[in-house]
Amino acid sequence: MTEEPLPEHGRVPGEEYVKEGRTPHPGLRPLARWREFAARHGLTVIALLIVSIFVVFALIPHYLAPHPPNRLDVASRLQGPSAQYWLGTDNLGRDLLSRVIHGTRGVLVTSGTAALLGVIWGSLVGLISGYIGGWMDEVIMRVVDALLSLPSILLALLLLARLGPSRVSIVLGIAIVYTPGVARVVRSAVLAIKNSEFIYAARLRGESTLYVLLQEILPNIWSPIVVEASVRTSYAILLTASFGFLGLGVQEPEPDWGLMVSRARDYIQVSPWMALVPVIAISLLVVSLSVAADGLRERIAGTALDTTSV
Amino acid sequence: MIPSWARFALRRFGLMFLTLFLVTLAIFGIVSAMPADAAQFMLGQHATEEALAVLRARMGLDLPAHIRYVRWLGDAVRGDLGWSPYLGGEITPVLAVRIRNSLFMGALGFLVSMPIAILLGVLAGVLAGGFVDRLISITSLAGLSLPEFVSAVGLTLILSTWLGWLPPSSLMAADAYPWQNLNRLILPALTVTLAILAYVARMTRGSVIDVMNQPYIRTARLKGLPERVVIFKHALRNALLPTITVIFNSMGWLMGGLVIVETFFAYPGVARLLLAGVERNDLPLLQATTLVIAVITLSANFMADVAYAFLNPKVRL
Amino acid sequence: MTNEKPYQVQIEDLSLTYPGGVEALRNISLNIHSGETLGVVGESGCGKSTLAGVLVGDVPGARNISGSVILRGPGGSEEDSIDMLTASRSALRSVWGIRVATVYQDPQASLNPSYKIGDQIDEAVRRRPELAPDGIRERTLQLLRRVRIAAPEDTTQRYPHQLSGGQQQRAVIAMALAANPDLLILDEPTTGLDVTTEARILDLVRELQEEVNAAIVFITHNLAVIAQIADRVAVMYAGEVVEIGDVRSIFHEPSAPYTAGLLSCIPRIDRQSGVEYRLRTIPGTVPSPDEQPEGCLFVPRCPFVVQHCRENHPELFEVAERDHRARCFRAEEVRVTGWPQERLERHENGGPENGGAPVLEGEGVRKEFGRTARRYAFFGPIVSEPLKAVDGVSFLLGKGETLGIVGESGSGKSTLLNVVAGLEKPTGGVLRMGDDELEPMVRQRSRIMLQRMQMVFQNPDKSLNPQHTVGSIMRRAVRVLDRQSSRRDRRERVADLLTRVGLGAHYMRRKPSALSGGEKQRVAVARALAGHPQVVLADEVTSALDVSVRAEILNLLNDLQASEGISYLFVSHDMSAIRHVSHRVMVLYLGLIMEMGQVEQVFEPPYHPYTEALMSAIPAPDPDVKTKRIRLGGELPETRPTGCPFHTRCPRFLGDICVQEAPPWQTASNGHGIYCHIPLEELANIPPLMQRDGEEEDAVAVPRG
């Protein structure tokens, strides 16, 4: 009836044509793949470049700034850009460019640490609250709701007022303020997979809660956590700079961007440069970070989710 | 029979009080119950013993914390927010004026920004992926992530320094009627507007995109309805429902923004009073202002939920 | 028989590609006559739904479309013909809702949640006001009556979420009929609905076929549904039509190997109890759409393959009968010999041990959700009572035995399984394994108990952690459940387990995302076997799988039972799968056992009326076998009715006694029991359900409050 033997039943089904994990363009080299990514996400790449320039500022300000940040030159105060002072001077004749470069480290370290702490605490709370559930979840979520119902800057101000204004208080204040928001996001990610059948399978093997949380759940919610971290960092910069502007936690002559704007406030009719330079620095950094975070989120989630809550 | 949205509203009302209770605990806990001696904290290192004793007695600091909490809460409910060293008098009357000022400016910002925000969000959502969408998305992302003082500097430079249309500051007597000084209000109101405008526009866009991908939109199209009807009748009704919540919830955002904006423009609002409390270590003032701001944002959230429930047929019937 | 009728739709050489070179449709040519129902059938990924999109000219994201899709004018006239592929958006819009109408899978999602049903249908009616001489709303009510909605006036005032799934789908169908379309497309209209609801929607479609003169395209993955509903059938495989012809000739003389294979994969409830036969399967999977082999696309899975097939691509060749064509060089042989078959050696070793001690025993198992709520918290009238999901269920499971548990969704079958597993806390009852009482929750149970009982789940995509490899998933299971201490032993044991479920050791390096649904389910079975369990709980393990894969998994479970003497609690809503694997069957309704007995006893008279209705709801995969229509009235009630819980929907309702008194547990023979007021003798006189030419009268229940 047939010239060839029938395929054996019970053999490995489709062994020879099941492909190893499918990648869209398996042939592309890493460099080419990067180039393709850059072409598709041009804006994200530019944003990442700008962010890395600021990171370099923060790492080696002394090599890059043309002047010491606090050197006074009263003779040439409130000037516009010139050959000597590329971006002009402030009311005490200090070089604005140098002050901005020197101020980068403070902003990045403060907000980065705050965001990192907030994300770590929030993830812990969210994991536990989401997985354990029950009355504990109920209580935690009520507290989270209460904290989230206050404007974040208000809560941070309260904490700062009591902790006494310092860099450390700012970091702690922002971290505490962001903890409930992160907790909510992580909790909902946990809830989405908590009733997955692979979690049931682990429970049926008698795995401990810790094992389930760390080995089964955590690997599956990395993406929202990473996205949270990147978004929170850019909001933390916003808050840090705002505190500087309010004169909390930083003091003259520290080259803090927010503080610089606050000082420039009184001279805004006389010399716009003094306000413009730090404002442009903040804008560049924050917008670049946001765009990069949005690109990251799009890449991870496949869509730009709009669930930003601050 | 009570309609189900009203029952929902009632339950939500109860929940709001639970949240408010937790918030008061948090505020009182942070401000008053921390270990340091509050009187010393307020008066500084060099205060005399008599001054300290007077203040302690005045604030009832010799009482245990839980009694002070209950008293504070009881007084607050009756409209007495306490006595402030910085103001040198009762807080309530001053705060009332400041609240009026802040709310007036906030309302001004809201009225201007919300229609624009919804329009931009819908436009971007319907044209998702196109040039207009990218432009609106990126601009709103920027608007969302910039601190308010940045946009304040920008707007001041353009509208005041260079064009000379508006005064750069909103300084006015605290008890003056803000509506009599409208030209001083425009700059701060615009600044406050920008951030929530970006926020609401972005959320609206997301919600519109979400709805446009629903199968019932395909059903409407395949009924042969014109695209205009598909968008305005079938998509927007569902897409704007969550936006209502977003709008009310952006009230909190607005209050946060006011802290910066009032400082920048020297506008006599509630946020400036709060900052004064922070700077002068005036704990009663700090407590009172935070409490009032919390009540405002909580009621906005409550109204958001009720409006949503009222308009959503799934909850309504 | 339909050839005399004019064409309504002509598809010529249609091909469609998605971005990335994915060919969704390949050279499709077919005609649809007006007044006929063309059934389109195939497994997932065959291009069925893309075809539905092309028919209305709406395929978002498609890159290259070639060929033509001509929709002719009313009654198949040449005038007003329109090519759906090239027509402008506004031309399409003038056709949509007037000449073409569609019904999709998920009715809840297809209806706008913000508008009342009446308004949404009005909108469709307004497209052709000339059909509504008595006013728009009057026509809407007419349409609702036409789709047999009981209270049309009331329904128009409701929002979609206030209707049940079946009613929602009726409303969507009413909307589609509003303008008397020439072409009606039904894309998986019953998928996702409960079997009993599905049966009633199919009844409706059959009735509509008589009433409307439209060409109907009915798309489904379910061959049995096609057999009962289509005049002609097109079988799709990997974007091609591989066989097309009259429904009888397709089902009786399948001539493309794929069709023959599919038909032989289906477990049949109208045949002898399935346990004696191994189900036939189609090895392998549908090729991914970006592959473009030179020869026949079915070569890797085909038992009839010859060298010629590998090098040449077959046309649709005419088979014996007129208008029956198959895409196979060896169609004639396929038609004559059919798909190869194997016998199952199951009862020779293994099988249930009669008289032995049960391995698992449940006594009065109960699970309630929620608690009594009163109007004013602690006093006042009771507003809601706890939901009794499982209400005092007792069962025994012998060694090497399969106990099938069947019922609609909401019957409590999955809850029962979760309680046995210890994932949900029971509110009453006792569970025993051998001589030991089982602790209620899984975390309280000893390791030995955990080893003895494992579970396989419904959704293969969710049952393996996507972040781990198959190897690490299996090693962990072996380490925890089998206590293999050395790394080498663990590896060997994993390889052994994977081989035993028909996969190889080379699967260890793969991640779940690189596996097909059937392969994932095999890994899940292997994982459950890690600790040499005595009992495996199987929760709807085949319901998310395609027909051919389903057969493979059922065979695998049977094989493992034969070789290892495992006992299964096998939960399914699929009566045919239940019949195929079970030794004994338990029928659940609202958490109560309605009928229990040996599989042959349950599937033969005397039936419990509920069992009878469940069986009757299953369409037979043979156009000549008509199942007697026993239809349930109404929907699954939210709170349990008084007396017999089934009385509100029972097609054999007796009267007051059913409303007032709980029925007696009547035992027939050898452990077969029925929970019903109707005397056994009377139930025994009911003739069997399936017959070649149904003459019995149908029994259709009218919903009672």
mmCIF file of C-alpha atoms in Angstrom, chain A residues 171-292:
data_model
loop_
_atom_site.group_PDB
_atom_site.id
_atom_site.type_symbol
_atom_site.label_atom_id
_atom_site.label_comp_id
_atom_site.label_asym_id
_atom_site.label_seq_id
_atom_site.Cartn_x
_atom_site.Cartn_y
_atom_site.Cartn_z
ATOM 1 C CA VAL A 171 16.865 60.108 50.602
ATOM 2 C CA LEU A 172 14.858 58.483 53.384
ATOM 3 C CA GLY A 173 11.878 60.778 52.851
ATOM 4 C CA ILE A 174 11.649 60.093 49.115
ATOM 5 C CA ALA A 175 12.206 56.355 49.624
ATOM 6 C CA ILE A 176 9.396 56.159 52.168
ATOM 7 C CA VAL A 177 7.108 58.195 49.939
ATOM 8 C CA TYR A 178 7.670 55.857 46.980
ATOM 9 C CA THR A 179 7.399 52.620 48.921
ATOM 10 C CA PRO A 180 3.572 52.367 48.881
ATOM 11 C CA GLY A 181 3.316 53.129 45.161
ATOM 12 C CA VAL A 182 5.877 50.484 44.272
ATOM 13 C CA ALA A 183 4.213 48.073 46.673
ATOM 14 C CA ARG A 184 0.907 48.489 44.887
ATOM 15 C CA VAL A 185 2.428 47.829 41.455
ATOM 16 C CA VAL A 186 4.400 44.796 42.639
ATOM 17 C CA ARG A 187 1.402 43.437 44.515
ATOM 18 C CA SER A 188 -0.789 43.531 41.445
ATOM 19 C CA ALA A 189 1.957 41.811 39.445
ATOM 20 C CA VAL A 190 2.085 39.122 42.125
ATOM 21 C CA LEU A 191 -1.701 38.764 42.126
ATOM 22 C CA ALA A 192 -1.663 38.303 38.365
ATOM 23 C CA ILE A 193 0.493 35.178 38.619
ATOM 24 C CA LYS A 194 -0.251 34.016 42.144
ATOM 25 C CA ASN A 195 -2.997 31.701 40.925
ATOM 26 C CA SER A 196 -0.952 30.332 38.056
ATOM 27 C CA GLU A 197 -0.865 26.622 37.911
ATOM 28 C CA PHE A 198 2.912 26.455 38.275
ATOM 29 C CA ILE A 199 2.536 28.084 41.669
ATOM 30 C CA TYR A 200 -0.038 25.434 42.616
ATOM 31 C CA ALA A 201 2.391 22.794 41.418
ATOM 32 C CA ALA A 202 5.077 24.198 43.712
ATOM 33 C CA ARG A 203 2.679 24.257 46.657
ATOM 34 C CA LEU A 204 1.688 20.674 45.941
ATOM 35 C CA ARG A 205 5.361 19.707 46.162
ATOM 36 C CA GLY A 206 5.389 21.228 49.629
ATOM 37 C CA GLU A 207 7.729 24.106 48.748
ATOM 38 C CA SER A 208 8.190 26.788 51.395
ATOM 39 C CA THR A 209 6.689 30.252 51.023
ATOM 40 C CA LEU A 210 10.166 31.730 50.718
ATOM 41 C CA TYR A 211 11.032 29.362 47.867
ATOM 42 C CA VAL A 212 7.814 30.181 46.033
ATOM 43 C CA LEU A 213 8.369 33.924 46.451
ATOM 44 C CA LEU A 214 12.006 33.933 45.396
ATOM 45 C CA GLN A 215 12.190 31.152 42.826
ATOM 46 C CA GLU A 216 8.758 31.020 41.264
ATOM 47 C CA ILE A 217 7.312 34.519 41.569
ATOM 48 C CA LEU A 218 10.213 36.952 41.604
ATOM 49 C CA PRO A 219 11.717 35.843 38.253
ATOM 50 C CA ASN A 220 8.340 36.504 36.649
ATOM 51 C CA ILE A 221 7.884 40.032 37.942
ATOM 52 C CA TRP A 222 11.322 41.439 37.173
ATOM 53 C CA SER A 223 10.019 43.516 34.279
ATOM 54 C CA PRO A 224 7.534 45.608 36.251
ATOM 55 C CA ILE A 225 10.132 46.085 38.991
ATOM 56 C CA VAL A 226 12.772 47.290 36.537
ATOM 57 C CA VAL A 227 10.273 49.619 34.902
ATOM 58 C CA GLU A 228 9.226 50.937 38.313
ATOM 59 C CA ALA A 229 12.851 51.583 39.217
ATOM 60 C CA SER A 230 13.492 53.588 36.075
ATOM 61 C CA VAL A 231 10.301 55.623 36.351
ATOM 62 C CA ARG A 232 10.811 56.247 40.061
ATOM 63 C CA THR A 233 14.347 57.484 39.458
ATOM 64 C CA SER A 234 13.142 60.242 37.182
ATOM 65 C CA TYR A 235 10.426 61.258 39.661
ATOM 66 C CA ALA A 236 12.950 61.170 42.480
ATOM 67 C CA ILE A 237 15.048 63.708 40.599
ATOM 68 C CA LEU A 238 11.966 65.865 40.341
ATOM 69 C CA LEU A 239 11.459 65.709 44.102
ATOM 70 C CA THR A 240 15.132 66.156 44.949
ATOM 71 C CA ALA A 241 15.361 69.236 42.780
ATOM 72 C CA SER A 242 12.131 70.574 44.267
ATOM 73 C CA PHE A 243 13.531 70.242 47.785
ATOM 74 C CA GLY A 244 16.662 72.029 46.675
ATOM 75 C CA PHE A 245 14.464 74.764 45.279
ATOM 76 C CA LEU A 246 12.618 75.019 48.586
ATOM 77 C CA GLY A 247 15.990 75.265 50.305
ATOM 78 C CA LEU A 248 15.520 72.088 52.292
ATOM 79 C CA GLY A 249 18.420 69.750 52.892
ATOM 80 C CA VAL A 250 21.000 71.755 51.006
ATOM 81 C CA GLN A 251 22.845 74.937 51.861
ATOM 82 C CA GLU A 252 24.871 77.530 50.070
ATOM 83 C CA PRO A 253 27.419 77.372 48.640
ATOM 84 C CA GLU A 254 26.621 73.801 47.585
ATOM 85 C CA PRO A 255 26.055 73.750 43.795
ATOM 86 C CA ASP A 256 22.576 72.262 43.980
ATOM 87 C CA TRP A 257 20.436 72.732 40.879
ATOM 88 C CA GLY A 258 17.223 73.463 42.721
ATOM 89 C CA LEU A 259 18.943 75.871 45.043
ATOM 90 C CA MET A 260 20.493 77.634 42.051
ATOM 91 C CA VAL A 261 17.044 78.212 40.553
ATOM 92 C CA SER A 262 15.712 79.456 43.848
ATOM 93 C CA ARG A 263 18.554 82.008 44.108
ATOM 94 C CA ALA A 264 18.045 83.013 40.494
ATOM 95 C CA ARG A 265 14.395 83.763 41.201
ATOM 96 C CA ASP A 266 15.237 87.250 42.428
ATOM 97 C CA TYR A 267 17.355 88.111 39.410
ATOM 98 C CA ILE A 268 15.105 86.684 36.753
ATOM 99 C CA GLN A 269 14.288 90.106 35.286
ATOM 100 C CA VAL A 270 17.952 91.099 35.254
ATOM 101 C CA SER A 271 19.789 88.008 34.091
ATOM 102 C CA PRO A 272 17.725 85.107 32.767
ATOM 103 C CA TRP A 273 20.863 82.980 32.347
ATOM 104 C CA MET A 274 21.211 82.362 36.008
ATOM 105 C CA ALA A 275 17.800 80.627 36.078
ATOM 106 C CA LEU A 276 17.938 79.153 32.604
ATOM 107 C CA VAL A 277 21.149 77.142 32.952
ATOM 108 C CA PRO A 278 20.134 74.942 35.887
ATOM 109 C CA VAL A 279 16.578 74.692 34.541
ATOM 110 C CA ILE A 280 17.834 73.397 31.208
ATOM 111 C CA ALA A 281 20.119 70.931 32.970
ATOM 112 C CA ILE A 282 17.233 69.549 35.017
ATOM 113 C CA SER A 283 14.959 69.403 31.994
ATOM 114 C CA LEU A 284 17.507 67.577 29.876
ATOM 115 C CA LEU A 285 18.234 64.990 32.542
ATOM 116 C CA VAL A 286 14.678 64.386 33.659
ATOM 117 C CA VAL A 287 13.093 64.296 30.242
ATOM 118 C CA SER A 288 15.835 62.019 28.914
ATOM 119 C CA LEU A 289 15.375 59.659 31.822
ATOM 120 C CA SER A 290 11.613 59.628 31.326
ATOM 121 C CA VAL A 291 11.923 58.968 27.610
ATOM 122 C CA ALA A 292 14.442 56.204 28.270
#
